[in-house]
PDB file of C-alpha atoms in Angstrom:
ATOM      1  CA  MET S   6     -24.386 -37.296   6.728  1.00  0.00           C
ATOM      2  CA  ILE S   7     -25.486 -34.967   9.530  1.00  0.00           C
ATOM      3  CA  ARG S   8     -23.494 -37.044  12.010  1.00  0.00           C
ATOM      4  CA  LEU S   9     -20.378 -36.729   9.875  1.00  0.00           C
ATOM      5  CA  VAL S  10     -20.799 -32.974   9.409  1.00  0.00           C
ATOM      6  CA  THR S  11     -21.288 -32.519  13.158  1.00  0.00           C
ATOM      7  CA  ALA S  12     -18.137 -34.510  13.859  1.00  0.00           C
ATOM      8  CA  GLU S  13     -16.173 -32.457  11.335  1.00  0.00           C
ATOM      9  CA  LEU S  14     -17.402 -29.206  12.858  1.00  0.00           C
ATOM     10  CA  ARG S  15     -16.274 -30.441  16.256  1.00  0.00           C
ATOM     11  CA  ARG S  16     -12.849 -31.286  14.851  1.00  0.00           C
ATOM     12  CA  PHE S  17     -12.716 -27.911  13.100  1.00  0.00           C
ATOM     13  CA  SER S  18     -13.213 -26.088  16.393  1.00  0.00           C
ATOM     14  CA  HIS S  19     -10.330 -27.992  18.030  1.00  0.00           C
ATOM     15  CA  ARG S  20      -7.647 -27.397  15.413  1.00  0.00           C
ATOM     16  CA  TRP S  21      -5.190 -24.919  16.907  1.00  0.00           C
ATOM     17  CA  LEU S  22      -3.895 -23.821  13.500  1.00  0.00           C
ATOM     18  CA  ILE S  23      -7.410 -23.003  12.336  1.00  0.00           C
ATOM     19  CA  LEU S  24      -8.139 -21.159  15.568  1.00  0.00           C
ATOM     20  CA  ALA S  25      -4.900 -19.212  15.105  1.00  0.00           C
ATOM     21  CA  GLY S  26      -5.999 -18.287  11.588  1.00  0.00           C
ATOM     22  CA  LEU S  27      -9.341 -17.058  12.872  1.00  0.00           C
ATOM     23  CA  ALA S  28      -7.574 -15.069  15.599  1.00  0.00           C
ATOM     24  CA  ILE S  29      -5.368 -13.405  12.978  1.00  0.00           C
ATOM     25  CA  LEU S  30      -8.506 -12.633  10.972  1.00  0.00           C
ATOM     26  CA  VAL S  31     -10.046 -10.941  14.016  1.00  0.00           C
ATOM     27  CA  LEU S  32      -6.842  -8.970  14.588  1.00  0.00           C
ATOM     28  CA  SER S  33      -6.794  -7.794  10.977  1.00  0.00           C
ATOM     29  CA  GLN S  34     -10.370  -6.563  11.314  1.00  0.00           C
ATOM     30  CA  ALA S  35      -9.429  -4.673  14.475  1.00  0.00           C
ATOM     31  CA  LEU S  36      -6.591  -2.968  12.594  1.00  0.00           C
ATOM     32  CA  ILE S  37      -8.992  -1.986   9.812  1.00  0.00           C
ATOM     33  CA  PHE S  38     -11.397  -0.462  12.331  1.00  0.00           C
ATOM     34  CA  ALA S  39      -8.549   1.387  14.059  1.00  0.00           C
ATOM     35  CA  ASN S  40      -7.494   2.861  10.724  1.00  0.00           C
ATOM     36  CA  VAL S  41     -11.080   3.911   9.976  1.00  0.00           C
ATOM     37  CA  PHE S  42     -11.331   5.602  13.375  1.00  0.00           C
ATOM     38  CA  SER S  43      -8.017   7.403  12.885  1.00  0.00           C
ATOM     39  CA  SER S  44      -8.850   8.595   9.367  1.00  0.00           C
ATOM     40  CA  THR S  45     -12.354   9.865  10.218  1.00  0.00           C
ATOM     41  CA  ALA S  46     -11.507  11.415  13.594  1.00  0.00           C
ATOM     42  CA  PRO S  47     -11.748  15.224  13.742  1.00  0.00           C
ATOM     43  CA  PRO S  48      -8.604  17.160  14.699  1.00  0.00           C
ATOM     44  CA  SER S  49      -7.759  17.106  18.386  1.00  0.00           C
ATOM     45  CA  ALA S  50      -7.438  20.252  20.484  1.00  0.00           C
ATOM     46  CA  ALA S  51      -3.650  19.957  20.354  1.00  0.00           C
ATOM     47  CA  GLN S  52      -3.692  19.662  16.564  1.00  0.00           C
ATOM     48  CA  VAL S  53      -5.971  22.690  16.271  1.00  0.00           C
ATOM     49  CA  ALA S  54      -3.693  24.701  18.570  1.00  0.00           C
ATOM     50  CA  ASN S  55      -0.622  23.690  16.566  1.00  0.00           C
ATOM     51  CA  ALA S  56      -2.333  24.595  13.285  1.00  0.00           C
ATOM     52  CA  GLN S  57      -3.410  27.956  14.705  1.00  0.00           C
ATOM     53  CA  ALA S  58       0.171  28.664  15.794  1.00  0.00           C
ATOM     54  CA  GLN S  59       1.439  27.903  12.268  1.00  0.00           C
ATOM     55  CA  LEU S  60      -1.229  30.140  10.750  1.00  0.00           C
ATOM     56  CA  ASP S  61      -0.375  32.971  13.150  1.00  0.00           C
ATOM     57  CA  ASP S  62       3.323  32.687  12.287  1.00  0.00           C
ATOM     58  CA  ILE S  63       2.627  32.877   8.545  1.00  0.00           C
ATOM     59  CA  ASN S  64       0.225  35.812   8.976  1.00  0.00           C
ATOM     60  CA  ARG S  65       2.835  37.632  11.054  1.00  0.00           C
ATOM     61  CA  LEU S  66       5.549  37.054   8.450  1.00  0.00           C
ATOM     62  CA  ASP S  67       3.212  38.157   5.656  1.00  0.00           C
ATOM     63  CA  ALA S  68       2.312  41.310   7.567  1.00  0.00           C
ATOM     64  CA  GLU S  69       5.971  42.100   8.109  1.00  0.00           C
ATOM     65  CA  TYR S  70       6.854  41.586   4.441  1.00  0.00           C
ATOM     66  CA  TYR S  71       3.734  42.807   2.630  1.00  0.00           C
ATOM     67  CA  GLY S  72       2.549  45.476   5.092  1.00  0.00           C
ATOM     68  CA  PRO S  73       2.597  49.230   4.315  1.00  0.00           C
ATOM     69  CA  ASP S  74       6.069  49.514   5.820  1.00  0.00           C
ATOM     70  CA  GLY S  75       7.182  46.025   4.839  1.00  0.00           C
ATOM     71  CA  GLN S  76      10.121  44.856   2.783  1.00  0.00           C
ATOM     72  CA  CYS S  77       7.983  44.330  -0.333  1.00  0.00           C
ATOM     73  CA  MET S  78       6.945  48.000  -0.526  1.00  0.00           C
ATOM     74  CA  LYS S  79      10.509  49.130   0.085  1.00  0.00           C
ATOM     75  CA  GLU S  80      11.807  46.962  -2.753  1.00  0.00           C
ATOM     76  CA  GLN S  81       9.034  48.178  -5.042  1.00  0.00           C
ATOM     77  CA  GLU S  82       9.780  51.836  -4.305  1.00  0.00           C
ATOM     78  CA  ALA S  83      13.488  51.230  -4.857  1.00  0.00           C
ATOM     79  CA  ALA S  84      12.774  49.673  -8.259  1.00  0.00           C
ATOM     80  CA  GLY S  85      11.084  52.813  -9.568  1.00  0.00           C
ATOM     81  CA  PRO S  86       7.630  54.356  -9.929  1.00  0.00           C
ATOM     82  CA  ASP S  87       6.526  51.894 -12.625  1.00  0.00           C
ATOM     83  CA  ALA S  88       7.460  48.773 -10.669  1.00  0.00           C
ATOM     84  CA  ASP S  89       4.671  46.527  -9.363  1.00  0.00           C
ATOM     85  CA  PHE S  90       5.723  43.655  -7.128  1.00  0.00           C
ATOM     86  CA  GLY S  91       2.137  42.719  -6.265  1.00  0.00           C
ATOM     87  CA  CYS S  92       2.472  43.816  -2.677  1.00  0.00           C
ATOM     88  CA  ASP S  93      -1.248  44.638  -2.475  1.00  0.00           C
ATOM     89  CA  ASP S  94      -2.469  41.429  -4.100  1.00  0.00           C
ATOM     90  CA  GLN S  95      -1.782  38.356  -1.982  1.00  0.00           C
ATOM     91  CA  GLY S  96      -4.538  36.121  -3.347  1.00  0.00           C
ATOM     92  CA  VAL S  97      -6.715  33.942  -1.135  1.00  0.00           C
ATOM     93  CA  ALA S  98      -5.859  34.167   2.519  1.00  0.00           C
ATOM     94  CA  LEU S  99      -4.864  30.979   4.305  1.00  0.00           C
ATOM     95  CA  THR S 100      -7.198  29.494   6.914  1.00  0.00           C
ATOM     96  CA  ILE S 101      -6.634  27.089   9.761  1.00  0.00           C
ATOM     97  CA  ASP S 102      -8.082  24.277   7.632  1.00  0.00           C
ATOM     98  CA  ASP S 103      -5.022  24.514   5.395  1.00  0.00           C
ATOM     99  CA  PHE S 104      -2.886  23.283   8.301  1.00  0.00           C
ATOM    100  CA  LEU S 105      -5.145  20.472   9.531  1.00  0.00           C
ATOM    101  CA  LYS S 106      -5.295  16.932   8.203  1.00  0.00           C
ATOM    102  CA  HIS S 107      -8.274  16.099   6.025  1.00  0.00           C
ATOM    103  CA  ALA S 108     -10.705  13.941   7.975  1.00  0.00           C
ATOM    104  CA  ALA S 109     -12.166  11.186   5.820  1.00  0.00           C
ATOM    105  CA  THR S 110     -15.927  10.947   5.420  1.00  0.00           C
ATOM    106  CA  TYR S 111     -18.112   7.854   5.466  1.00  0.00           C
ATOM    107  CA  ALA S 112     -17.996   7.856   1.664  1.00  0.00           C
ATOM    108  CA  ASP S 113     -14.202   7.558   1.828  1.00  0.00           C
ATOM    109  CA  VAL S 114     -14.160   4.518   4.134  1.00  0.00           C
ATOM    110  CA  ALA S 115     -17.430   2.579   3.736  1.00  0.00           C
ATOM    111  CA  THR S 116     -16.721   0.445   0.665  1.00  0.00           C
ATOM    112  CA  PRO S 117     -12.873   0.497   0.826  1.00  0.00           C
ATOM    113  CA  SER S 118     -12.897  -0.858   4.382  1.00  0.00           C
ATOM    114  CA  MET S 119     -15.300  -3.605   3.297  1.00  0.00           C
ATOM    115  CA  VAL S 120     -12.969  -4.513   0.434  1.00  0.00           C
ATOM    116  CA  PHE S 121     -10.003  -4.759   2.819  1.00  0.00           C
ATOM    117  CA  SER S 122     -12.051  -6.918   5.184  1.00  0.00           C
ATOM    118  CA  ALA S 123     -13.052  -9.108   2.251  1.00  0.00           C
ATOM    119  CA  ILE S 124      -9.434  -9.559   1.151  1.00  0.00           C
ATOM    120  CA  THR S 125      -8.301 -10.681   4.607  1.00  0.00           C
ATOM    121  CA  LEU S 126     -11.344 -12.953   4.869  1.00  0.00           C
ATOM    122  CA  LEU S 127     -10.644 -14.622   1.519  1.00  0.00           C
ATOM    123  CA  ILE S 128      -6.964 -15.168   2.286  1.00  0.00           C
ATOM    124  CA  ALA S 129      -7.855 -16.688   5.653  1.00  0.00           C
ATOM    125  CA  ALA S 130     -10.516 -18.905   4.056  1.00  0.00           C
ATOM    126  CA  LEU S 131      -8.066 -20.227   1.471  1.00  0.00           C
ATOM    127  CA  ILE S 132      -5.390 -21.014   4.060  1.00  0.00           C
ATOM    128  CA  ILE S 133      -7.844 -22.637   6.478  1.00  0.00           C
ATOM    129  CA  SER S 134      -9.412 -24.718   3.697  1.00  0.00           C
ATOM    130  CA  ILE S 135      -6.019 -26.060   2.686  1.00  0.00           C
ATOM    131  CA  SER S 136      -4.861 -26.804   6.229  1.00  0.00           C
ATOM    132  CA  PHE S 137      -8.166 -28.466   7.188  1.00  0.00           C
ATOM    133  CA  MET S 138      -7.824 -31.152   4.505  1.00  0.00           C
ATOM    134  CA  THR S 139      -4.047 -31.584   4.355  1.00  0.00           C
ATOM    135  CA  ALA S 140      -3.839 -32.100   8.126  1.00  0.00           C
ATOM    136  CA  ASP S 141      -5.756 -35.373   7.747  1.00  0.00           C
ATOM    137  CA  LEU S 142      -4.136 -36.478   4.499  1.00  0.00           C
ATOM    138  CA  SER S 143      -0.509 -35.854   5.443  1.00  0.00           C
ATOM    139  CA  SER S 144      -0.780 -37.248   8.987  1.00  0.00           C
ATOM    140  CA  GLY S 145      -2.529 -40.491   8.069  1.00  0.00           C
ATOM    141  CA  ALA S 146      -5.614 -39.579  10.088  1.00  0.00           C
ATOM    142  CA  MET S 147      -7.734 -39.930   6.960  1.00  0.00           C
ATOM    143  CA  SER S 148      -7.045 -43.674   6.877  1.00  0.00           C
ATOM    144  CA  ASN S 149      -8.423 -44.021  10.395  1.00  0.00           C
ATOM    145  CA  TRP S 150     -11.420 -41.885   9.487  1.00  0.00           C
ATOM    146  CA  LEU S 151     -12.194 -44.062   6.458  1.00  0.00           C
ATOM    147  CA  THR S 152     -12.109 -47.136   8.685  1.00  0.00           C
ATOM    148  CA  PHE S 153     -15.227 -45.874  10.444  1.00  0.00           C
ATOM    149  CA  GLU S 154     -16.824 -44.410   7.310  1.00  0.00           C
ATOM    150  CA  PRO S 155     -15.559 -46.229   4.199  1.00  0.00           C
ATOM    151  CA  ARG S 156     -17.770 -44.311   1.761  1.00  0.00           C
ATOM    152  CA  ARG S 157     -15.254 -41.790   0.540  1.00  0.00           C
ATOM    153  CA  MET S 158     -17.630 -39.338  -1.107  1.00  0.00           C
ATOM    154  CA  ARG S 159     -19.577 -39.003   2.128  1.00  0.00           C
ATOM    155  CA  VAL S 160     -16.349 -38.186   3.942  1.00  0.00           C
ATOM    156  CA  TYR S 161     -15.251 -35.743   1.233  1.00  0.00           C
ATOM    157  CA  SER S 162     -18.658 -34.051   1.164  1.00  0.00           C
ATOM    158  CA  SER S 163     -19.027 -33.902   4.944  1.00  0.00           C
ATOM    159  CA  LYS S 164     -15.646 -32.235   5.411  1.00  0.00           C
ATOM    160  CA  LEU S 165     -16.424 -29.750   2.655  1.00  0.00           C
ATOM    161  CA  THR S 166     -19.879 -29.021   4.090  1.00  0.00           C
ATOM    162  CA  ALA S 167     -18.475 -28.457   7.579  1.00  0.00           C
ATOM    163  CA  LEU S 168     -15.799 -26.184   6.163  1.00  0.00           C
ATOM    164  CA  LEU S 169     -18.361 -24.154   4.227  1.00  0.00           C
ATOM    165  CA  LEU S 170     -20.681 -23.835   7.225  1.00  0.00           C
ATOM    166  CA  ALA S 171     -17.895 -22.680   9.537  1.00  0.00           C
ATOM    167  CA  LEU S 172     -16.264 -20.225   7.152  1.00  0.00           C
ATOM    168  CA  VAL S 173     -19.491 -18.772   5.757  1.00  0.00           C
ATOM    169  CA  ALA S 174     -20.609 -18.165   9.347  1.00  0.00           C
ATOM    170  CA  ALA S 175     -17.291 -16.425  10.023  1.00  0.00           C
ATOM    171  CA  GLY S 176     -17.709 -14.457   6.801  1.00  0.00           C
ATOM    172  CA  ILE S 177     -21.177 -13.272   7.795  1.00  0.00           C
ATOM    173  CA  VAL S 178     -19.766 -12.086  11.123  1.00  0.00           C
ATOM    174  CA  VAL S 179     -16.916 -10.238   9.371  1.00  0.00           C
ATOM    175  CA  VAL S 180     -19.197  -8.536   6.839  1.00  0.00           C
ATOM    176  CA  GLY S 181     -21.831  -7.655   9.432  1.00  0.00           C
ATOM    177  CA  SER S 182     -19.321  -6.324  11.948  1.00  0.00           C
ATOM    178  CA  ASN S 183     -17.581  -4.250   9.277  1.00  0.00           C
ATOM    179  CA  LEU S 184     -20.856  -2.743   8.136  1.00  0.00           C
ATOM    180  CA  GLY S 185     -22.025  -1.903  11.658  1.00  0.00           C
ATOM    181  CA  ILE S 186     -18.749  -0.854  13.260  1.00  0.00           C
ATOM    182  CA  VAL S 187     -17.579   1.359  10.381  1.00  0.00           C
ATOM    183  CA  TYR S 188     -20.977   3.090  10.345  1.00  0.00           C
ATOM    184  CA  ALA S 189     -20.845   3.556  14.133  1.00  0.00           C
ATOM    185  CA  ILE S 190     -17.301   4.959  13.968  1.00  0.00           C
ATOM    186  CA  ALA S 191     -18.259   7.408  11.224  1.00  0.00           C
ATOM    187  CA  ARG S 192     -21.299   8.519  13.198  1.00  0.00           C
ATOM    188  CA  TYR S 193     -19.261   8.960  16.381  1.00  0.00           C
ATOM    189  CA  ASN S 194     -16.677  11.074  14.540  1.00  0.00           C
ATOM    190  CA  GLY S 195     -19.317  13.131  12.738  1.00  0.00           C
ATOM    191  CA  ALA S 196     -18.270  11.765   9.344  1.00  0.00           C
ATOM    192  CA  LEU S 197     -21.700  10.643   8.148  1.00  0.00           C
ATOM    193  CA  GLU S 198     -23.207  12.299   5.095  1.00  0.00           C
ATOM    194  CA  ALA S 199     -26.730  12.795   3.813  1.00  0.00           C
ATOM    195  CA  ASN S 200     -26.470   9.718   1.586  1.00  0.00           C
ATOM    196  CA  ALA S 201     -25.102   7.478   4.345  1.00  0.00           C
ATOM    197  CA  SER S 202     -27.828   4.861   3.837  1.00  0.00           C
ATOM    198  CA  THR S 203     -26.946   4.567   0.137  1.00  0.00           C
ATOM    199  CA  LEU S 204     -23.252   4.243   0.972  1.00  0.00           C
ATOM    200  CA  ALA S 205     -24.006   1.574   3.571  1.00  0.00           C
ATOM    201  CA  ASN S 206     -26.092  -0.313   1.016  1.00  0.00           C
ATOM    202  CA  ASP S 207     -23.195  -0.207  -1.466  1.00  0.00           C
ATOM    203  CA  ALA S 208     -20.828  -1.546   1.198  1.00  0.00           C
ATOM    204  CA  LEU S 209     -23.309  -4.318   2.023  1.00  0.00           C
ATOM    205  CA  LYS S 210     -23.480  -5.363  -1.632  1.00  0.00           C
ATOM    206  CA  THR S 211     -19.692  -5.546  -1.707  1.00  0.00           C
ATOM    207  CA  GLY S 212     -19.755  -7.687   1.419  1.00  0.00           C
ATOM    208  CA  LEU S 213     -22.342 -10.061  -0.059  1.00  0.00           C
ATOM    209  CA  ARG S 214     -20.247 -10.442  -3.191  1.00  0.00           C
ATOM    210  CA  ALA S 215     -17.297 -11.241  -0.924  1.00  0.00           C
ATOM    211  CA  LEU S 216     -19.337 -14.043   0.672  1.00  0.00           C
ATOM    212  CA  VAL S 217     -19.928 -15.540  -2.774  1.00  0.00           C
ATOM    213  CA  LEU S 218     -16.182 -15.401  -3.387  1.00  0.00           C
ATOM    214  CA  LEU S 219     -15.660 -16.997   0.018  1.00  0.00           C
ATOM    215  CA  VAL S 220     -17.620 -20.082  -1.059  1.00  0.00           C
ATOM    216  CA  LEU S 221     -15.597 -20.315  -4.269  1.00  0.00           C
ATOM    217  CA  PHE S 222     -12.297 -19.874  -2.412  1.00  0.00           C
ATOM    218  CA  VAL S 223     -13.239 -22.690  -0.024  1.00  0.00           C
ATOM    219  CA  LEU S 224     -13.967 -24.989  -2.967  1.00  0.00           C
ATOM    220  CA  ILE S 225     -10.656 -24.083  -4.608  1.00  0.00           C
ATOM    221  CA  GLY S 226      -8.603 -24.419  -1.427  1.00  0.00           C
ATOM    222  CA  TYR S 227     -10.251 -27.709  -0.489  1.00  0.00           C
ATOM    223  CA  GLY S 228      -9.760 -29.142  -3.970  1.00  0.00           C
ATOM    224  CA  ILE S 229      -6.113 -28.067  -4.190  1.00  0.00           C
ATOM    225  CA  ALA S 230      -5.447 -29.529  -0.734  1.00  0.00           C
ATOM    226  CA  THR S 231      -6.911 -32.871  -1.790  1.00  0.00           C
ATOM    227  CA  LEU S 232      -4.825 -32.925  -4.957  1.00  0.00           C
ATOM    228  CA  ALA S 233      -1.591 -31.857  -3.240  1.00  0.00           C
ATOM    229  CA  ARG S 234      -2.022 -33.806   0.050  1.00  0.00           C
ATOM    230  CA  HIS S 235       0.594 -31.646   1.817  1.00  0.00           C
ATOM    231  CA  ALA S 236       0.015 -28.073   2.995  1.00  0.00           C
ATOM    232  CA  ALA S 237       3.405 -26.851   1.767  1.00  0.00           C
ATOM    233  CA  ILE S 238       2.780 -28.172  -1.740  1.00  0.00           C
ATOM    234  CA  ALA S 239      -0.742 -26.746  -1.819  1.00  0.00           C
ATOM    235  CA  MET S 240       0.389 -23.339  -0.554  1.00  0.00           C
ATOM    236  CA  GLY S 241       3.238 -23.348  -3.043  1.00  0.00           C
ATOM    237  CA  ALA S 242       0.838 -24.114  -5.877  1.00  0.00           C
ATOM    238  CA  VAL S 243      -1.410 -21.239  -4.828  1.00  0.00           C
ATOM    239  CA  LEU S 244       1.567 -18.881  -4.583  1.00  0.00           C
ATOM    240  CA  MET S 245       2.892 -19.880  -8.014  1.00  0.00           C
ATOM    241  CA  TRP S 246      -0.561 -19.472  -9.533  1.00  0.00           C
ATOM    242  CA  THR S 247      -0.880 -16.021  -7.958  1.00  0.00           C
ATOM    243  CA  VAL S 248       2.497 -14.859  -9.290  1.00  0.00           C
ATOM    244  CA  ALA S 249       1.838 -16.273 -12.760  1.00  0.00           C
ATOM    245  CA  ASP S 250      -1.642 -14.771 -12.843  1.00  0.00           C
ATOM    246  CA  LEU S 251      -0.428 -11.314 -11.842  1.00  0.00           C
ATOM    247  CA  TYR S 252       2.343 -11.538 -14.437  1.00  0.00           C
ATOM    248  CA  ALA S 253      -0.138 -12.550 -17.119  1.00  0.00           C
ATOM    249  CA  THR S 254      -2.460  -9.711 -16.139  1.00  0.00           C
ATOM    250  CA  HIS S 255       0.106  -6.922 -16.157  1.00  0.00           C
ATOM    251  CA  ALA S 256       3.019  -8.081 -18.316  1.00  0.00           C
ATOM    252  CA  ILE S 257       1.527 -10.137 -21.144  1.00  0.00           C
ATOM    253  CA  ARG S 258      -0.334  -8.159 -23.786  1.00  0.00           C
ATOM    254  CA  SER S 259      -3.491 -10.300 -23.874  1.00  0.00           C
ATOM    255  CA  GLY S 260      -2.932 -12.091 -20.581  1.00  0.00           C
ATOM    256  CA  TRP S 261      -5.891 -10.391 -18.948  1.00  0.00           C
ATOM    257  CA  ARG S 262      -8.225 -12.327 -21.242  1.00  0.00           C
ATOM    258  CA  PHE S 263      -7.653 -15.572 -19.339  1.00  0.00           C
ATOM    259  CA  ALA S 264      -6.270 -14.362 -15.975  1.00  0.00           C
ATOM    260  CA  THR S 265      -8.073 -14.704 -12.650  1.00  0.00           C
ATOM    261  CA  THR S 266      -7.090 -11.360 -11.121  1.00  0.00           C
ATOM    262  CA  PRO S 267      -9.285  -9.180 -13.387  1.00  0.00           C
ATOM    263  CA  ARG S 268     -12.279 -11.423 -12.659  1.00  0.00           C
ATOM    264  CA  LEU S 269     -11.763 -11.205  -8.913  1.00  0.00           C
ATOM    265  CA  TYR S 270     -11.486  -7.421  -9.116  1.00  0.00           C
ATOM    266  CA  ALA S 271     -14.498  -7.109 -11.423  1.00  0.00           C
ATOM    267  CA  TRP S 272     -16.744  -9.281  -9.259  1.00  0.00           C
ATOM    268  CA  LEU S 273     -15.828  -7.471  -6.073  1.00  0.00           C
ATOM    269  CA  ASN S 274     -15.755  -3.893  -7.411  1.00  0.00           C
ATOM    270  CA  GLY S 275     -18.183  -3.862 -10.332  1.00  0.00           C
ATOM    271  CA  LYS S 276     -15.862  -4.051 -13.328  1.00  0.00           C
ATOM    272  CA  TRP S 277     -12.235  -4.139 -14.423  1.00  0.00           C
ATOM    273  CA  GLU S 278     -10.792  -1.967 -17.182  1.00  0.00           C
ATOM    274  CA  PHE S 279      -7.741  -2.416 -19.377  1.00  0.00           C
ATOM    275  CA  GLU S 280      -6.254   0.174 -21.741  1.00  0.00           C
ATOM    276  CA  ALA S 281      -4.647  -1.378 -24.832  1.00  0.00           C
ATOM    277  CA  TYR S 282      -2.197   1.195 -26.196  1.00  0.00           C
ATOM    278  CA  GLU S 283      -1.252  -1.089 -29.072  1.00  0.00           C
ATOM    279  CA  VAL S 284      -4.809  -0.616 -30.393  1.00  0.00           C
ATOM    280  CA  CYS S 285      -5.515   3.090 -31.005  1.00  0.00           C
ATOM    281  CA  THR S 286      -9.098   4.223 -31.402  1.00  0.00           C
ATOM    282  CA  ASN S 287      -7.817   7.657 -32.385  1.00  0.00           C
ATOM    283  CA  PHE S 288      -4.427   9.221 -33.056  1.00  0.00           C
ATOM    284  CA  ASP S 289      -3.377  12.824 -33.466  1.00  0.00           C
ATOM    285  CA  ALA S 290      -0.107  14.676 -33.157  1.00  0.00           C
ATOM    286  CA  MET S 291      -1.257  16.674 -30.134  1.00  0.00           C
ATOM    287  CA  ASN S 292      -2.679  13.940 -27.902  1.00  0.00           C
ATOM    288  CA  GLY S 293      -1.034  10.863 -29.375  1.00  0.00           C
ATOM    289  CA  CYS S 294      -2.756   7.482 -29.158  1.00  0.00           C
ATOM    290  CA  THR S 295      -6.164   7.107 -27.575  1.00  0.00           C
ATOM    291  CA  PRO S 296      -6.004   3.503 -26.337  1.00  0.00           C
ATOM    292  CA  LYS S 297      -8.823   1.047 -26.795  1.00  0.00           C
ATOM    293  CA  LEU S 298     -10.589   0.352 -23.513  1.00  0.00           C
ATOM    294  CA  TYR S 299     -11.537  -3.223 -22.651  1.00  0.00           C
ATOM    295  CA  HIS S 300     -13.885  -4.180 -19.814  1.00  0.00           C
ATOM    296  CA  VAL S 301     -14.447  -7.267 -17.699  1.00  0.00           C
ATOM    297  CA  TYR S 302     -17.873  -7.253 -16.018  1.00  0.00           C
ATOM    298  CA  GLN S 303     -19.364  -8.990 -12.996  1.00  0.00           C
ATOM    299  CA  GLY S 304     -21.535 -11.556 -14.765  1.00  0.00           C
ATOM    300  CA  GLU S 305     -18.798 -13.091 -16.885  1.00  0.00           C
ATOM    301  CA  SER S 306     -16.419 -12.924 -13.921  1.00  0.00           C
ATOM    302  CA  LEU S 307     -18.754 -14.949 -11.707  1.00  0.00           C
ATOM    303  CA  ILE S 308     -19.169 -17.616 -14.393  1.00  0.00           C
ATOM    304  CA  TYR S 309     -15.394 -17.847 -14.863  1.00  0.00           C
ATOM    305  CA  LEU S 310     -14.694 -18.117 -11.120  1.00  0.00           C
ATOM    306  CA  ALA S 311     -17.539 -20.559 -10.466  1.00  0.00           C
ATOM    307  CA  VAL S 312     -16.393 -22.886 -13.251  1.00  0.00           C
ATOM    308  CA  LEU S 313     -12.815 -22.732 -11.952  1.00  0.00           C
ATOM    309  CA  ALA S 314     -13.917 -23.549  -8.389  1.00  0.00           C
ATOM    310  CA  VAL S 315     -16.171 -26.431  -9.442  1.00  0.00           C
ATOM    311  CA  VAL S 316     -13.489 -27.938 -11.698  1.00  0.00           C
ATOM    312  CA  VAL S 317     -10.890 -27.869  -8.904  1.00  0.00           C
ATOM    313  CA  ALA S 318     -13.325 -29.279  -6.318  1.00  0.00           C
ATOM    314  CA  VAL S 319     -14.522 -32.055  -8.653  1.00  0.00           C
ATOM    315  CA  ALA S 320     -10.938 -32.928  -9.574  1.00  0.00           C
ATOM    316  CA  GLY S 321     -10.166 -33.216  -5.885  1.00  0.00           C
ATOM    317  CA  ALA S 322     -13.195 -35.467  -5.376  1.00  0.00           C
ATOM    318  CA  ILE S 323     -12.158 -37.782  -8.229  1.00  0.00           C
ATOM    319  CA  VAL S 324      -8.619 -38.086  -6.886  1.00  0.00           C
ATOM    320  CA  PHE S 325      -9.875 -38.635  -3.335  1.00  0.00           C
ATOM    321  CA  GLN S 326     -12.184 -41.394  -4.543  1.00  0.00           C
ATOM    322  CA  ARG S 327      -9.464 -43.289  -6.411  1.00  0.00           C
ATOM    323  CA  ARG S 328      -6.253 -42.628  -4.476  1.00  0.00           C
ATOM    324  CA  ASP S 329      -5.036 -44.292  -1.284  1.00  0.00           C
ATOM    325  CA  ALA S 330      -5.748 -42.154   1.787  1.00  0.00           C
ATOM    326  CA  ALA S 331      -2.506 -42.995   3.564  1.00  0.00           C
TER     327      ALA S 331
END
């Protein structure tokens, strides 16, 4: 078994399509880090100078209009002794901060950036899992492979094990780099807060949950690839499932009860909420209907997703065992 897994890992590292997918994954992470740097960066000297110029212009115009000899006082005097145009009450004075972009803090980017990294990681894992299996099935290479190792379940298991080892390793790198680089960027830009360690811990938990999803996505992608045999069919099945699932979640009244999307969101973010306006917990003429709030929590979501992944992977194994490889 170890020999087979080693051979599969070697083949994994030489597939140009898989390497291209990993390269795109790296590029997507770089874009996420660039966005974090841009959003947390303090204003540049040029931006400060431009903001100061805008503030000076507004202060000058206000002084000309609301000053003792300004247009406001002239209009008030012309309107009569009882007129009050509020020339002496201008409210809170503007500051330069009103003209500068808001720099995000570590709290604004820590967990959201991890979620974006997780999404790109999961998409890449699903695509790579499908292409890794369908490349052998559709090309006829699986028949040659079974000539050297006729025990099909060993072949099926070794390919799946190699895929899991490679992608989980990539996932650990993605989660670890996101955690470290985002923290370093926030520290460099002065965006860290007193509770930075707590925020980093929350981001780490999100990343670990993403790794669990990664394993499940590999099982699903691998199983679908085995059932479909061809990458185009497998990708099409995933796309149709995604569209149907999103439609069921958002367009069918009780579709969320069996859809995958709420469970993915709940597992990754803590919970998923749904407001059912057709079920009012309270109604009054002033506020109208108070909708009933439904929740989907992490525990039930993990069970749902794990069962789905195992069923698809086992179905793929049964078909692989009984169907011709060519």
